[in-house]
Amino acid sequence: MSVRRALIKLWSTAKFFARPRAQGYHAGTVALPKHQIVAKAFGGGEGRPGVSRVQQGFDTARRIFASSLLSRVTTNVSSELRNRTTRQLLFGNSTPFFAFVGLSLATGSIITKEDELEGLCMEIRSSIERLHMATAEAESDLFTPNETVGIHNFTFGPYIGKGANAAIYCAKKKENNDVPGPDIQGHMPRGIFPFAIKMMFNYGVQSNAFLIMNKMANETLPARMICTQIENEEEQPAIESIINEASISLPPHPNIVSMHSALADYVPEGLPEALSEIPEALPVRLNSGGFGRNMTMFLVMKRYDTNLKAYLTERAADGSNNIKLPEMRESVLLFTQLLEGIAHINRHGVAHRDLKSDNLLLDLSMDADGRPEVPRLVLTDFGCSFHDSGGSLLLPFRTRHTDRGGNPALMAPEVINATPGQFAVIDYSKSDAWAAGAIAYELFTGRNPFSPEPGGSGRALLNSRTYLEKDLPPLPSDVPDVVTRLVYALLARSPNKRPSAELAADVLQLHLWAPSAWTKRVDSPLPSSSEVLQWLLTMTTKVLTTDSYGGRRSQAEYQLISSFLRRIKLERIRAALSFFQK
Ligand SMILES: Nc1ncnc2c1ncn2[C@@H]1O[C@H](COP(=O)(O)OP(=O)(O)OP(=O)(O)O)[C@@H](O)[C@H]1O
């Protein structure tokens, strides 16, 4: 039997399982706990025939939100209006609901006690959470039941690019009538190749699926499903428990790369442009001069249109690269999405540690009139990330061999200046927030002051190890005052003086959507809790009653609002409001 046939045999008899996010997974049975929650909300996972699962998620979220809200409103709102409101929340047009919210608030009938206000915030959070889960559920149906999962399920399309650790290809799920072999070249629209597959370069880890998974576990953090191969059944419980320990759950989020699955498999033959672009990463079987191992990890992601670095760059006729800045509002929206993504990962005990504009992918889309909408921004490339099950994001730093993360030029001062010692730790709790402050410069001026100048002297304007806050370059005068102050605050040298990503995201969300009277920098009194709640209710209603976010704003804007509502807390909103008063 040839080696290749032997490998194929081994593969076809192999079993697969996924880590806890897809517990008990056997070839093709997608069963994620977080999706089971959604299934419950749909009524036992059966769903209603003819109604999409996302739509059902919307309906459920609306119904729950409506009933919890209505149960809290005193009876001085007519029952007829109440019934109409419930109908509208469930079936569409939200105008009567606004009338209802307005009327009930005007008559002071909405609860005002502090604990009940927090309770209502909790209900808003859980309604929006259901909505997110419904969307994530719809995105995850990649494999059909009883399908044997492997890289053979995909057709590779054009080569997208490479970094230091991986090559990225367009890809699509193989259809039964597809011609076998990755032989398609040229630039293909996303409709044909909706996925991007990241093939990691594996030079050092032997061709064993479990060892590869273990070594490259960080890359898989956002994956909704992890598939690995085991060769005999007795090994399964041990392997599962090791993967369970090593893995943490990073739930899907609109500002985190959508990663369908991660799988270890053999490097396939005939990858487009492999011999010219990544010859050294290929195994000897495919290139006699290659250094790669036969097997590696593949990450199956949604395919995005570009990254932020490329988006901010325009190719001039003479071949040079010019800076192309977006409109101010778009830059603020991109900055807010970046902070929402960071807030999400930090809240789940993950520090990215390698945030830079080429690790931020963008989804570009057009509105109904063919005008470009605000792009959706996602964080990607978790290869350098650090995750801490305790959630404190403190890394013991006993020796200088401890890996500090990504590019030293872009490390926060507390990371680059940390010194090892018996009880020393590196504090990553706000290092991604610092990186967001540096990236904000790129959004508003086209240049990150801590990045080495491209093509020029190779030196950066500022050194994160030694800079002084007063040396931070001024931002253009048209950047809103609160955004300028926030960028400076994020770049404070001391993490104790720096806002968390969550607080910074709250400040920007208030700047974008709150009544302007609250966010003027004057000594006016802060809004009362019930005023804040009135506003939150209106926003929640708008998100829940705007089917599939198809309203006046772009999808990215609705997603931003719902990310905010998904994690709101009254006390944090008060803290964010006080930032405007400083
Ligand atoms: N899902 C995707 N859709 C479209 N393009 C992508 C996708 N993922 C990555 N890319 C492109 O490929 C490039 C390299 O990807 P990535 O940064 O993940 O590789 P890497 O080898 O880990 O990079 P680094 O050198 O920063 O470690 C990205 O900058 C991006 O432009």
Coordinates of C-alpha atoms and ligand atoms in Angstrom, one line a residue:
M1 CA 0.0 0.0 0.0
S2 CA 1.4 3.4 -0.9
V3 CA 2.0 5.9 1.9
R4 CA -0.7 8.1 0.5
R5 CA -3.3 5.3 0.4
A6 CA -2.2 4.3 4.0
L7 CA -2.8 7.9 5.1
I8 CA -6.2 8.0 3.4
K9 CA -7.1 4.7 5.1
L10 CA -6.1 6.0 8.5
W11 CA -8.0 9.2 7.9
S12 CA -11.2 7.5 6.9
T13 CA -11.2 5.2 9.9
A14 CA -10.4 8.1 12.2
K15 CA -12.9 9.5 14.6
F16 CA -13.4 13.2 15.3
F17 CA -14.5 15.1 18.3
A18 CA -14.7 18.7 19.3
R19 CA -13.8 20.4 22.5
P20 CA -16.4 21.5 25.1
R21 CA -18.0 24.1 22.9
A22 CA -19.1 21.1 20.8
Q23 CA -19.1 18.4 23.4
G24 CA -19.6 14.9 22.4
Y25 CA -19.1 15.8 18.7
H26 CA -18.8 12.9 16.3
A27 CA -18.4 13.4 12.6
G28 CA -20.9 16.0 11.5
T29 CA -23.0 16.4 14.6
V30 CA -22.8 20.1 15.4
A31 CA -23.8 20.6 19.0
L32 CA -22.6 23.7 20.7
P33 CA -23.9 24.5 24.2
K34 CA -24.5 28.1 23.4
H35 CA -26.6 27.1 20.4
Q36 CA -28.5 24.7 22.5
I37 CA -29.6 27.7 24.5
V38 CA -31.0 29.2 21.3
A39 CA -32.6 25.9 20.4
K40 CA -34.5 26.1 23.7
A41 CA -35.6 29.6 22.9
F42 CA -36.9 28.2 19.6
G43 CA -39.0 25.6 21.5
G44 CA -37.0 22.4 21.7
G45 CA -34.9 23.2 18.7
E46 CA -37.6 22.1 16.3
G47 CA -38.2 25.6 15.0
R48 CA -41.3 26.7 13.0
P49 CA -41.5 25.5 9.4
G50 CA -40.9 28.2 6.8
V51 CA -39.5 30.7 9.3
S52 CA -35.8 31.2 9.4
R53 CA -34.0 30.5 12.7
V54 CA -32.7 34.0 12.9
Q55 CA -36.2 35.3 12.5
Q56 CA -37.4 32.9 15.2
G57 CA -34.6 34.2 17.4
F58 CA -35.8 37.8 16.8
D59 CA -39.3 36.7 17.7
T60 CA -38.3 35.0 20.9
A61 CA -36.1 37.9 22.0
R62 CA -39.0 40.3 21.3
R63 CA -41.5 38.2 23.0
I64 CA -39.4 37.8 26.2
F65 CA -38.5 41.4 26.2
A66 CA -42.1 42.5 25.7
S67 CA -43.5 40.3 28.4
S68 CA -40.9 41.2 31.0
L69 CA -41.3 44.9 30.2
L70 CA -45.1 44.8 30.3
S71 CA -45.1 42.9 33.6
R72 CA -43.2 45.8 35.1
V73 CA -45.4 48.5 34.0
T74 CA -48.2 49.6 36.3
T75 CA -51.8 49.4 35.1
N76 CA -52.4 53.1 34.3
V77 CA -51.5 52.2 30.6
S78 CA -54.6 51.1 28.9
S79 CA -54.8 47.3 28.3
E80 CA -55.7 48.0 24.6
L81 CA -52.4 49.9 24.1
R82 CA -50.6 47.1 25.9
N83 CA -52.0 44.5 23.7
R84 CA -51.2 46.5 20.6
T85 CA -47.7 47.0 21.8
T86 CA -47.2 43.3 22.3
R87 CA -48.5 42.6 18.8
Q88 CA -46.2 45.2 17.3
L89 CA -43.2 43.9 19.2
L90 CA -43.9 40.5 17.8
F91 CA -45.0 41.3 14.3
G92 CA -43.3 44.4 13.1
N93 CA -43.7 48.2 12.9
S94 CA -42.5 49.7 16.2
T95 CA -44.2 53.0 16.2
P96 CA -47.0 52.1 18.7
F97 CA -44.3 50.6 21.0
F98 CA -42.5 54.0 21.0
A99 CA -45.9 55.6 21.8
F100 CA -46.3 53.1 24.6
V101 CA -42.9 53.6 26.0
G102 CA -43.3 57.4 25.7
L103 CA -46.7 57.4 27.4
S104 CA -45.7 55.1 30.2
L105 CA -42.6 57.0 30.9
A106 CA -44.3 60.4 30.7
T107 CA -46.8 59.2 33.3
G108 CA -44.0 58.0 35.4
S109 CA -45.4 54.5 35.3
I110 CA -42.1 52.7 34.6
I111 CA -40.4 51.4 37.7
T112 CA -37.9 53.7 39.4
K113 CA -36.4 51.7 42.2
E114 CA -32.7 51.2 41.8
D115 CA -32.7 47.3 42.0
E116 CA -35.6 47.1 39.6
L117 CA -33.8 49.4 37.2
E118 CA -30.8 47.1 37.3
G119 CA -33.3 44.2 36.8
L120 CA -34.6 45.8 33.6
C121 CA -31.0 46.3 32.4
M122 CA -30.6 42.5 32.9
E123 CA -33.6 41.8 30.8
I124 CA -32.4 44.1 28.1
R125 CA -29.1 42.2 28.2
S126 CA -30.6 38.8 27.9
S127 CA -33.0 39.8 25.1
I128 CA -30.1 41.1 23.0
E129 CA -28.0 38.1 23.9
R130 CA -30.7 35.8 22.4
L131 CA -30.6 37.8 19.3
H132 CA -26.8 37.4 19.0
M133 CA -27.1 33.7 19.6
A134 CA -29.7 33.4 16.9
T135 CA -27.4 35.1 14.4
A136 CA -24.4 32.9 15.5
E137 CA -26.6 29.8 15.1
A138 CA -27.5 30.8 11.6
E139 CA -23.8 31.3 10.7
S140 CA -22.6 27.9 12.1
D141 CA -24.4 25.4 9.9
L142 CA -21.3 24.5 8.0
F143 CA -21.4 20.7 8.2
T144 CA -24.4 18.4 7.7
P145 CA -25.1 15.6 10.2
N146 CA -23.0 12.5 9.6
E147 CA -20.5 14.3 7.4
T148 CA -16.8 13.3 8.0
V149 CA -15.1 16.6 8.7
G150 CA -11.8 17.3 7.1
I151 CA -10.0 19.6 4.7
H152 CA -11.3 17.4 1.8
N153 CA -14.7 19.0 2.4
F154 CA -13.4 22.3 0.8
T155 CA -12.3 23.5 -2.6
F156 CA -9.5 26.0 -2.4
G157 CA -9.8 29.1 -4.5
P158 CA -7.4 31.9 -5.1
Y159 CA -4.5 32.6 -2.7
I160 CA -5.3 35.7 -0.6
G161 CA -2.0 36.4 1.1
K162 CA 0.4 35.3 3.8
G163 CA 1.8 36.4 7.1
A164 CA 4.8 35.1 9.1
N165 CA 2.8 32.1 10.3
A166 CA 0.2 31.2 7.7
A167 CA -1.1 31.5 4.2
I168 CA -4.8 32.4 3.5
Y169 CA -6.9 31.1 0.7
C170 CA -10.4 31.7 -0.6
A171 CA -12.5 28.5 -0.2
K172 CA -15.9 27.0 -0.6
K173 CA -17.6 24.0 0.7
K174 CA -17.3 21.2 -1.9
E175 CA -20.5 20.2 -3.7
N176 CA -21.2 16.7 -4.8
N177 CA -20.9 17.7 -8.5
D178 CA -17.6 19.7 -8.0
V179 CA -14.6 18.6 -10.1
P180 CA -12.0 17.4 -7.5
G181 CA -8.8 19.4 -7.0
P182 CA -8.1 23.0 -6.1
D183 CA -7.6 24.1 -9.7
I184 CA -9.5 27.4 -9.8
Q185 CA -7.5 30.6 -10.3
G186 CA -8.3 34.3 -10.7
H187 CA -10.2 36.6 -8.4
M188 CA -13.5 35.1 -7.5
P189 CA -16.4 37.0 -5.9
R190 CA -17.4 36.2 -2.3
G191 CA -20.6 34.6 -3.4
I192 CA -18.5 31.8 -5.0
F193 CA -15.9 31.5 -2.3
P194 CA -17.5 32.6 1.0
F195 CA -14.8 31.2 3.2
A196 CA -11.1 32.0 3.9
I197 CA -9.0 29.1 5.1
K198 CA -5.9 29.9 7.0
M199 CA -3.3 27.2 6.6
M200 CA -0.8 27.5 9.5
F201 CA 2.9 26.8 8.7
N202 CA 4.0 23.8 10.7
Y203 CA 7.7 23.4 10.8
G204 CA 8.2 21.9 14.2
V205 CA 5.2 19.9 15.5
Q206 CA 5.0 16.3 14.4
S207 CA 2.1 15.2 12.2
N208 CA -0.2 14.3 14.9
A209 CA -3.6 16.1 15.1
F210 CA -3.7 16.3 18.8
L211 CA -0.2 17.7 19.2
I212 CA -0.9 20.3 16.5
M213 CA -4.1 21.3 18.2
N214 CA -2.4 21.6 21.5
K215 CA 0.5 23.7 20.1
M216 CA -1.7 26.0 18.1
A217 CA -4.6 26.2 20.5
N218 CA -4.5 30.0 20.7
E219 CA -5.3 30.4 17.0
T220 CA -8.5 28.5 17.6
L221 CA -9.9 30.7 20.4
P222 CA -12.7 32.1 18.3
A223 CA -13.5 28.8 16.6
R224 CA -17.1 27.6 17.1
M225 CA -16.0 24.0 16.5
I226 CA -12.7 22.2 16.9
C227 CA -12.3 18.9 15.1
T228 CA -9.4 16.6 15.9
Q229 CA -8.6 13.1 14.9
I230 CA -8.1 10.2 17.3
E231 CA -6.8 6.9 16.3
N232 CA -8.2 4.6 19.0
E233 CA -11.3 5.0 21.1
E234 CA -9.6 4.5 24.5
E235 CA -7.6 7.7 23.9
Q236 CA -10.8 9.8 23.5
P237 CA -11.6 10.7 27.2
A238 CA -8.0 11.6 28.0
I239 CA -7.7 13.8 24.9
E240 CA -11.0 15.4 25.5
S241 CA -10.1 16.3 29.0
I242 CA -6.7 17.8 28.0
I243 CA -8.4 19.9 25.3
N244 CA -11.1 20.9 27.8
E245 CA -8.5 22.2 30.1
A246 CA -6.5 24.0 27.5
S247 CA -9.5 25.6 25.9
I248 CA -11.7 28.5 26.9
S249 CA -14.9 29.6 25.4
L250 CA -14.8 32.9 23.4
P251 CA -18.4 33.3 22.4
P252 CA -19.2 34.7 19.0
H253 CA -19.3 38.5 18.7
P254 CA -19.9 40.8 15.7
N255 CA -16.5 42.3 16.1
I256 CA -14.5 39.1 16.4
V257 CA -13.6 37.0 13.3
S258 CA -16.3 34.5 12.5
M259 CA -14.4 31.2 12.6
H260 CA -16.5 28.2 11.7
S261 CA -14.1 25.5 12.6
A262 CA -10.5 24.5 13.2
L263 CA -9.2 21.2 12.0
A264 CA -5.8 19.4 11.8
D265 CA -5.3 17.7 8.5
Y266 CA -2.8 16.9 5.8
V267 CA -1.5 19.7 3.5
P268 CA -3.4 19.0 0.3
E269 CA -1.8 18.8 -3.1
G270 CA -2.2 21.5 -5.7
L271 CA -2.8 24.5 -3.4
P272 CA -2.9 27.6 -5.7
E273 CA 0.4 29.5 -6.0
A274 CA 1.9 27.3 -3.2
L275 CA 5.2 26.6 -5.0
S276 CA 5.8 30.3 -5.7
E277 CA 4.4 31.8 -2.5
I278 CA 5.0 29.4 0.3
P279 CA 7.5 26.8 -1.1
E280 CA 9.5 26.4 2.2
A281 CA 6.3 25.7 4.2
L282 CA 5.3 22.7 2.0
P283 CA 6.2 19.2 3.1
V284 CA 8.8 17.3 1.1
R285 CA 5.9 15.2 -0.3
L286 CA 4.8 18.4 -2.2
N287 CA 8.1 20.2 -2.7
S288 CA 11.5 18.5 -2.4
G289 CA 12.9 21.8 -1.0
G290 CA 10.2 22.3 1.6
F291 CA 10.6 22.2 5.4
G292 CA 7.0 21.9 6.4
R293 CA 5.4 18.9 8.1
N294 CA 2.8 16.8 6.4
M295 CA 0.0 17.8 8.7
T296 CA -1.0 21.2 10.0
M297 CA -3.9 23.2 11.3
F298 CA -6.6 24.8 9.0
L299 CA -8.9 27.5 10.3
V300 CA -12.1 27.9 8.4
M301 CA -13.3 31.5 8.6
K302 CA -15.8 33.8 7.0
R303 CA -14.0 35.6 4.1
Y304 CA -13.6 39.3 4.7
D305 CA -13.0 41.9 2.0
T306 CA -9.8 43.6 3.3
N307 CA -7.9 44.6 6.4
L308 CA -7.8 48.0 8.0
K309 CA -4.2 48.7 6.9
A310 CA -5.1 48.1 3.2
Y311 CA -8.3 50.1 3.6
L312 CA -6.5 53.2 4.8
T313 CA -4.0 53.0 1.9
E314 CA -4.6 54.1 -1.6
R315 CA -2.3 53.0 -4.4
A316 CA -1.2 56.1 -6.4
A317 CA -0.5 56.1 -10.1
D318 CA 3.3 56.1 -9.5
G319 CA 3.0 52.9 -7.5
S320 CA 3.5 54.7 -4.1
N321 CA 1.0 54.2 -1.3
N322 CA -1.0 57.2 -0.1
I323 CA -3.1 57.5 3.0
K324 CA -6.8 57.5 2.4
L325 CA -8.7 58.6 5.6
P326 CA -12.4 57.7 6.0
E327 CA -15.0 60.3 6.9
M328 CA -14.9 61.3 10.6
R329 CA -18.1 59.5 11.6
E330 CA -16.9 56.3 9.9
S331 CA -13.6 56.5 11.7
V332 CA -15.4 56.9 15.1
L333 CA -17.6 54.0 14.2
L334 CA -14.6 51.8 13.3
F335 CA -12.9 52.9 16.5
T336 CA -15.9 52.0 18.6
Q337 CA -16.2 48.5 16.9
L338 CA -12.5 47.9 17.8
L339 CA -13.1 48.8 21.4
E340 CA -16.3 46.6 21.5
G341 CA -14.3 43.6 20.2
I342 CA -11.5 44.2 22.8
A343 CA -14.1 44.6 25.6
H344 CA -15.6 41.3 24.6
I345 CA -12.4 39.3 24.6
N346 CA -11.1 41.0 27.8
R347 CA -14.4 40.2 29.5
H348 CA -13.8 36.5 28.6
G349 CA -10.3 36.5 30.0
V350 CA -8.4 36.9 26.7
A351 CA -5.8 39.5 25.8
H352 CA -5.1 39.7 22.1
R353 CA -1.5 41.1 22.5
D354 CA -0.9 41.6 18.7
L355 CA -3.4 44.3 17.8
K356 CA -2.4 46.2 14.6
S357 CA -4.2 47.4 11.6
D358 CA -3.5 44.3 9.5
N359 CA -5.0 42.1 12.1
L360 CA -8.4 44.0 11.8
L361 CA -10.5 42.6 9.0
L362 CA -13.3 44.6 7.3
D363 CA -16.5 43.5 5.7
L364 CA -17.5 46.1 3.1
S365 CA -21.1 46.3 1.9
M366 CA -23.4 48.7 0.0
D367 CA -26.8 50.1 1.1
A368 CA -29.9 49.7 -0.9
D369 CA -29.0 52.7 -3.1
G370 CA -25.5 51.3 -3.9
R371 CA -23.6 53.6 -1.5
P372 CA -20.8 52.1 0.6
E373 CA -22.0 51.4 4.2
V374 CA -19.8 51.7 7.3
P375 CA -17.6 48.6 7.2
R376 CA -17.9 45.9 9.9
L377 CA -14.6 45.5 11.7
V378 CA -13.4 42.3 13.3
L379 CA -10.4 41.3 15.4
T380 CA -8.5 38.4 13.9
D381 CA -5.2 36.4 14.4
F382 CA -5.3 35.2 18.0
G383 CA -2.0 33.4 17.6
C384 CA -0.2 35.6 20.2
S385 CA -3.1 35.9 22.6
F386 CA -3.0 35.1 26.3
H387 CA -5.9 33.6 28.1
D388 CA -6.4 33.5 31.8
S389 CA -9.1 31.3 33.2
G390 CA -9.1 33.5 36.4
G391 CA -9.9 36.5 34.2
S392 CA -7.4 38.9 35.8
L393 CA -5.1 38.8 32.7
L394 CA -2.0 38.8 34.9
L395 CA 0.8 36.6 33.5
P396 CA 3.4 35.3 36.0
F397 CA 6.8 36.7 34.7
R398 CA 9.5 34.7 36.4
T399 CA 12.1 34.5 33.6
R400 CA 12.9 36.7 30.6
H401 CA 12.1 33.7 28.3
T402 CA 8.4 34.3 29.0
D403 CA 6.7 35.2 25.7
R404 CA 5.3 38.8 26.0
G405 CA 3.1 38.6 22.9
G406 CA 3.3 40.3 19.5
N407 CA 5.4 43.2 18.1
P408 CA 7.6 44.9 20.7
A409 CA 7.1 48.3 19.1
L410 CA 3.4 48.0 19.7
M411 CA 3.5 46.8 23.3
A412 CA 1.9 48.9 26.1
P413 CA 4.5 50.5 28.5
E414 CA 3.6 48.1 31.4
V415 CA 4.3 45.1 29.1
I416 CA 7.5 46.3 27.4
N417 CA 9.0 47.6 30.7
A418 CA 8.0 44.6 32.8
T419 CA 11.0 43.0 34.5
P420 CA 11.0 39.3 35.5
G421 CA 11.2 38.3 39.2
Q422 CA 10.0 35.7 41.7
F423 CA 6.6 37.3 42.2
A424 CA 6.5 39.5 39.1
V425 CA 3.5 39.5 36.7
I426 CA 2.8 41.2 33.4
D427 CA -0.6 43.0 33.5
Y428 CA -2.5 42.5 30.3
S429 CA -5.8 43.8 31.6
K430 CA -5.6 47.1 29.7
S431 CA -2.8 46.5 27.2
D432 CA -5.2 45.9 24.3
A433 CA -7.0 49.1 25.2
W434 CA -3.6 50.9 24.9
A435 CA -3.1 49.3 21.5
A436 CA -6.6 50.6 20.5
G437 CA -5.5 54.2 21.4
A438 CA -2.5 53.8 19.1
I439 CA -4.6 52.4 16.2
A440 CA -7.0 55.3 16.7
Y441 CA -4.1 57.6 15.5
E442 CA -4.1 55.5 12.3
L443 CA -7.8 56.0 11.8
F444 CA -7.7 59.7 12.4
T445 CA -4.3 60.7 11.0
G446 CA -3.2 57.7 8.9
R447 CA -0.2 57.0 11.1
N448 CA 0.4 55.0 14.2
P449 CA 3.0 57.0 16.2
F450 CA 4.4 53.7 17.6
S451 CA 4.8 51.9 14.3
P452 CA 8.1 52.1 12.5
E453 CA 7.8 54.5 9.5
P454 CA 7.3 52.4 6.3
G455 CA 10.0 52.9 3.8
G456 CA 11.5 55.9 5.7
S457 CA 14.0 55.9 8.5
G458 CA 12.4 52.7 9.9
R459 CA 12.0 54.6 13.2
A460 CA 8.8 55.2 15.0
L461 CA 7.7 58.7 16.1
L462 CA 7.4 57.5 19.7
N463 CA 8.9 54.6 21.6
S464 CA 6.3 52.9 23.9
R465 CA 9.1 52.1 26.4
T466 CA 10.0 55.8 27.0
Y467 CA 7.4 58.2 25.6
L468 CA 5.9 60.9 27.7
E469 CA 2.2 61.6 27.5
K470 CA 2.8 65.2 26.6
D471 CA 4.7 64.1 23.5
L472 CA 1.6 62.4 22.0
P473 CA 1.0 64.2 18.6
P474 CA -2.1 66.3 18.4
L475 CA -5.1 64.9 16.7
P476 CA -6.8 66.9 13.9
S477 CA -9.1 69.6 15.1
D478 CA -12.2 68.0 13.5
V479 CA -11.9 64.9 15.7
P480 CA -14.7 65.3 18.4
D481 CA -13.3 66.6 21.7
V482 CA -14.4 63.6 23.7
V483 CA -12.8 61.2 21.2
T484 CA -9.5 63.1 21.4
R485 CA -9.6 63.0 25.2
L486 CA -10.4 59.3 25.1
V487 CA -7.4 58.5 22.8
Y488 CA -5.1 60.4 25.1
A489 CA -6.6 58.6 28.1
L490 CA -6.1 55.2 26.4
L491 CA -2.5 56.0 25.9
A492 CA -1.8 56.9 29.5
R493 CA 1.4 55.2 30.6
S494 CA -0.1 53.9 33.8
P495 CA -2.8 51.2 33.4
N496 CA -4.3 52.6 36.6
K497 CA -5.0 55.9 34.8
R498 CA -6.2 54.3 31.6
P499 CA -9.9 53.4 31.0
S500 CA -10.7 49.8 30.3
A501 CA -11.8 49.0 26.7
E502 CA -15.3 48.5 28.1
L503 CA -15.5 51.9 29.6
A504 CA -14.0 53.5 26.5
A505 CA -16.5 51.7 24.3
D506 CA -19.3 52.9 26.6
V507 CA -18.1 56.5 26.2
L508 CA -18.1 56.3 22.4
Q509 CA -21.5 54.6 22.3
L510 CA -22.9 57.4 24.4
H511 CA -21.2 59.9 22.1
L512 CA -22.8 58.3 19.1
W513 CA -26.3 57.6 20.2
A514 CA -27.2 59.3 23.5
P515 CA -29.2 62.6 23.6
S516 CA -26.7 65.4 23.0
A517 CA -27.7 67.2 26.2
W518 CA -26.0 64.4 28.2
T519 CA -22.7 64.4 26.4
K520 CA -22.0 68.1 26.2
R521 CA -19.0 69.1 28.2
V522 CA -20.8 71.4 30.6
D523 CA -21.7 71.3 34.2
S524 CA -25.2 70.3 33.6
P525 CA -26.6 67.6 36.0
L526 CA -26.3 64.0 34.8
P527 CA -29.5 62.4 33.6
S528 CA -31.4 60.4 36.2
S529 CA -31.4 56.6 36.1
S530 CA -34.9 56.4 34.8
E531 CA -34.0 58.9 32.0
V532 CA -31.1 56.6 31.0
L533 CA -33.5 53.7 31.1
Q534 CA -36.0 55.4 28.9
W535 CA -33.3 55.8 26.4
L536 CA -32.1 52.2 26.7
L537 CA -35.6 51.0 26.2
T538 CA -36.0 53.0 23.1
M539 CA -32.7 51.7 21.7
T540 CA -33.6 48.1 22.6
T541 CA -37.0 48.4 21.0
K542 CA -35.4 49.8 17.9
V543 CA -32.9 46.9 17.6
L544 CA -35.5 44.2 18.4
T545 CA -38.1 45.6 16.0
T546 CA -35.8 46.3 13.1
D547 CA -35.9 42.9 11.3
S548 CA -32.4 41.7 10.5
Y549 CA -31.2 45.2 11.2
G550 CA -32.8 46.3 7.9
G551 CA -33.5 49.9 9.1
R552 CA -32.2 53.3 8.4
R553 CA -28.7 52.6 9.7
S554 CA -26.1 50.3 8.4
Q555 CA -25.8 46.7 9.7
A556 CA -22.5 47.6 11.4
E557 CA -24.3 50.4 13.3
Y558 CA -27.2 48.3 14.5
Q559 CA -24.7 45.6 15.6
L560 CA -22.7 48.2 17.5
I561 CA -25.8 49.3 19.4
S562 CA -26.8 45.8 20.2
S563 CA -23.2 45.0 21.4
F564 CA -23.6 47.9 23.8
L565 CA -27.1 46.8 25.0
R566 CA -25.8 43.2 25.4
R567 CA -23.5 44.3 28.2
I568 CA -25.1 47.4 29.7
K569 CA -25.0 48.1 33.4
L570 CA -26.4 51.3 34.9
E571 CA -23.4 52.0 37.0
R572 CA -21.0 51.7 34.1
I573 CA -23.2 54.1 32.0
R574 CA -23.0 56.5 34.9
A575 CA -19.2 56.2 34.9
A576 CA -19.1 56.8 31.2
L577 CA -21.4 59.8 31.5
S578 CA -19.0 61.3 34.0
F579 CA -16.2 61.1 31.5
F580 CA -18.0 63.8 29.5
Q581 CA -18.0 66.1 32.4
K582 CA -14.2 65.9 33.0
Ligands
LIG1 N1 -10.9 35.6 7.1 C1 -10.1 36.3 6.2 N2 -10.7 36.9 5.1 C2 -9.9 37.6 4.2 N3 -8.6 37.9 4.4 C3 -8.0 37.4 5.5 C4 -8.7 36.6 6.4 N4 -7.9 36.2 7.4 C5 -6.7 36.8 7.1 N5 -6.7 37.5 5.9 C6 -5.7 38.2 5.3 O1 -4.4 37.5 5.4 C7 -3.5 38.3 6.1 C8 -2.6 37.4 7.0 O2 -3.4 36.8 7.9 P1 -2.9 36.6 9.4 O3 -2.6 38.0 10.0 O4 -4.0 35.9 10.2 O5 -1.6 35.7 9.2 P2 -0.4 35.6 10.1 O6 0.6 34.7 9.5 O7 -0.9 35.0 11.5 O8 0.1 37.0 10.3 P3 1.3 37.7 11.2 O9 2.4 37.8 10.3 O10 0.7 39.0 11.6 O11 1.5 36.7 12.3 C9 -4.3 39.3 6.9 O12 -3.7 40.6 7.1 C10 -5.5 39.5 6.0 O13 -5.3 40.6 5.1

